[in-house]
mmCIF file of C-alpha atoms in Angstrom:
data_model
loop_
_atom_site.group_PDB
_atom_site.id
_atom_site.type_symbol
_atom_site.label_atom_id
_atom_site.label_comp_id
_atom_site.label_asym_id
_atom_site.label_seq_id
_atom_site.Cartn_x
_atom_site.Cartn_y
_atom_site.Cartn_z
ATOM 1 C CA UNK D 1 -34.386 -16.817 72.798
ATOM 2 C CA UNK D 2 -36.645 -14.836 70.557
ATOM 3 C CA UNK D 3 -39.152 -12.937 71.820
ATOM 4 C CA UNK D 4 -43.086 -14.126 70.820
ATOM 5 C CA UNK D 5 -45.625 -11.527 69.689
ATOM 6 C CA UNK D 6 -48.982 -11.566 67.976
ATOM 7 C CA UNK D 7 -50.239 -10.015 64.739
ATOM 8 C CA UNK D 8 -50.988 -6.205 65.152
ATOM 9 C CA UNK D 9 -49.071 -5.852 67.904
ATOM 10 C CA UNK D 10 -46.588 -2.842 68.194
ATOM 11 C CA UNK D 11 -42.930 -3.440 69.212
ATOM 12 C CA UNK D 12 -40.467 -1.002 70.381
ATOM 13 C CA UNK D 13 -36.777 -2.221 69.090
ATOM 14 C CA UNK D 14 -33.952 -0.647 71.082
ATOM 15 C CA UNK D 15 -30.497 -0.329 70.605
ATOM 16 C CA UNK D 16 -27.617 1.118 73.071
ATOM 17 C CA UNK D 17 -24.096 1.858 72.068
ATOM 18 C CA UNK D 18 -21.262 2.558 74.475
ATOM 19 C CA UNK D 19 -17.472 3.515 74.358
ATOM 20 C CA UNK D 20 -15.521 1.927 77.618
ATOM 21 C CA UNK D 21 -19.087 2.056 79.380
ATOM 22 C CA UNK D 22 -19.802 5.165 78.652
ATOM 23 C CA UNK D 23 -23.490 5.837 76.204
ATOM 24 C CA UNK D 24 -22.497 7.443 73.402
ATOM 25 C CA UNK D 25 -23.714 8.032 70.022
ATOM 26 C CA UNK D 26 -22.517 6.987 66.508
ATOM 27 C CA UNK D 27 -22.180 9.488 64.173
ATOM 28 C CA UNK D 28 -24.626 7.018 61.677
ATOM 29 C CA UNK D 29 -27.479 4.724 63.045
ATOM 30 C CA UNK D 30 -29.685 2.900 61.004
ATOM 31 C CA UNK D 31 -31.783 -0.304 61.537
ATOM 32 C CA UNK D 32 -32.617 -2.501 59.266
ATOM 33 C CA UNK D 33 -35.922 -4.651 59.156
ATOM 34 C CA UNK D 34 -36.203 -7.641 57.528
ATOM 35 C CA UNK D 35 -40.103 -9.291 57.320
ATOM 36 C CA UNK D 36 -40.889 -12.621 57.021
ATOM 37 C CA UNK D 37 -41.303 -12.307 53.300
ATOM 38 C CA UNK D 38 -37.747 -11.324 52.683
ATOM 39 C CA UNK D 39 -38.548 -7.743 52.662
ATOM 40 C CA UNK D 40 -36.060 -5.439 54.303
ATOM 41 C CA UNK D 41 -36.627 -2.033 55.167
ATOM 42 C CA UNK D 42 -33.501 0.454 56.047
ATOM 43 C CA UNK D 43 -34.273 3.523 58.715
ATOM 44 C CA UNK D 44 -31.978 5.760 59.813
ATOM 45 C CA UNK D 45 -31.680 8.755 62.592
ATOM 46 C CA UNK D 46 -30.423 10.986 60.554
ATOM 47 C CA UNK D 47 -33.581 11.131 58.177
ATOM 48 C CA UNK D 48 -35.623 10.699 61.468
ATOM 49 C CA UNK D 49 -37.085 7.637 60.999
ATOM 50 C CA UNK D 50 -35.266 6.650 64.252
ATOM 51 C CA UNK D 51 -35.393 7.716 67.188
ATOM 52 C CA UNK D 52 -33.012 8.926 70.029
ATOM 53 C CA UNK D 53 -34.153 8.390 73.643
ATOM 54 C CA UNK D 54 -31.185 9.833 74.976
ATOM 55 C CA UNK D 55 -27.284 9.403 74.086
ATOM 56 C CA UNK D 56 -26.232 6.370 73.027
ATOM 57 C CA UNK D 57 -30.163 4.390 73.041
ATOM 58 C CA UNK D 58 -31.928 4.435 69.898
ATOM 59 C CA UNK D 59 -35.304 3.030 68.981
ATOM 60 C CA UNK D 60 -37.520 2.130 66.405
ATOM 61 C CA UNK D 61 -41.262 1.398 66.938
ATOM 62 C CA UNK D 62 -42.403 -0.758 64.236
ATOM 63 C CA UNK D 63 -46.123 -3.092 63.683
ATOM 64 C CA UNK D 64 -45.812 -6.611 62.739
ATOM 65 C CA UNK D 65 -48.508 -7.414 60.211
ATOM 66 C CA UNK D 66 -47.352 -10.649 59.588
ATOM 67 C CA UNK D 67 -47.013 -13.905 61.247
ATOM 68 C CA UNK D 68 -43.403 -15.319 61.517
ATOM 69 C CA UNK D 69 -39.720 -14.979 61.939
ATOM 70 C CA UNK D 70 -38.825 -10.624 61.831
ATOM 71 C CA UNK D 71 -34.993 -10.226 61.706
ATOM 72 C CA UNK D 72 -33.519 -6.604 62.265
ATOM 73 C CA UNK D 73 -30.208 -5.194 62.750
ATOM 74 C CA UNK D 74 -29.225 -1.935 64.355
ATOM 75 C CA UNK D 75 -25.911 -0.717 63.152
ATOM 76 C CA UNK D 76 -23.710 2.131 64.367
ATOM 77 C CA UNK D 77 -20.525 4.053 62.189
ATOM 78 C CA UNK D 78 -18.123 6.459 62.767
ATOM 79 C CA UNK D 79 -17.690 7.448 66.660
ATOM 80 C CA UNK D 80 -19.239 4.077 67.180
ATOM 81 C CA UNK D 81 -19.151 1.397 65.623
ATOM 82 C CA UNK D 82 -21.149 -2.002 66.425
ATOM 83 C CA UNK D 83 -24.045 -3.903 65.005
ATOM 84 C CA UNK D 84 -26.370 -6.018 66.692
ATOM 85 C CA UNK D 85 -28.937 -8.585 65.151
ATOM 86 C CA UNK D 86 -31.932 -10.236 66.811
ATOM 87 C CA UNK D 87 -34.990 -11.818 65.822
ATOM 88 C CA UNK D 88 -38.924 -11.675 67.032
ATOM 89 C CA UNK D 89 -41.348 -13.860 65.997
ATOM 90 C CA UNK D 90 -44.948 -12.994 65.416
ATOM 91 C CA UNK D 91 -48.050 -15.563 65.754
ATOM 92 C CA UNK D 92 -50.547 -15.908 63.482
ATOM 93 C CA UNK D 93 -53.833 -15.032 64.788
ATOM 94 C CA UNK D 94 -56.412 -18.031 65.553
ATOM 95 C CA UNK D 95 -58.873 -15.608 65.073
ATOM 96 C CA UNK D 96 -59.727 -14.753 61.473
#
């Protein structure tokens, strides 16, 4: 189930990739952000526009600005490699 959220609102998207249990990192992360107008938007950790928490958890903080479905993938390469795709969906505000 996706989670609900409301224009404006700021969202933290979090990834966490492991080997046998263990966090580790991939030597490539990048997220990509798709909005509900088909844009997509690529960030990646090595040009800093994710972040690392610690190794192995990534984030992203990102600001919806427009109602509806938000897709985004994080993806990992090289010493790990996984991808993981979820979607959020934003409400349009009653309030104009």
């Amino acid at each position: 189930m996706a989670n609900t959220y409301d224009v404006g609102d700021g969202i933290r998207l979090k990834a966490w990739y492991t080997v046998t249990g263990i966090l580790t990192d991939p030597t490539i992360v990048s997220l990509d952000v798709r909005e509900p107008n088909g844009t997509i938007t690529n960030y990646q950790y090595t040009s800093g526009t994710v972040s690392k928490e610690t190794d192995g958890k990534f984030f992203k903080d990102i600001f919806v600005d427009a109602p509806g479905q938000w897709w985004y993938e994080f993806y990992g390469s090289g010493t790990v490699i996984a991808a993981d795709e979820k979607y959020l969906l934003v409400d349009r505000s009653v309030i104009p």
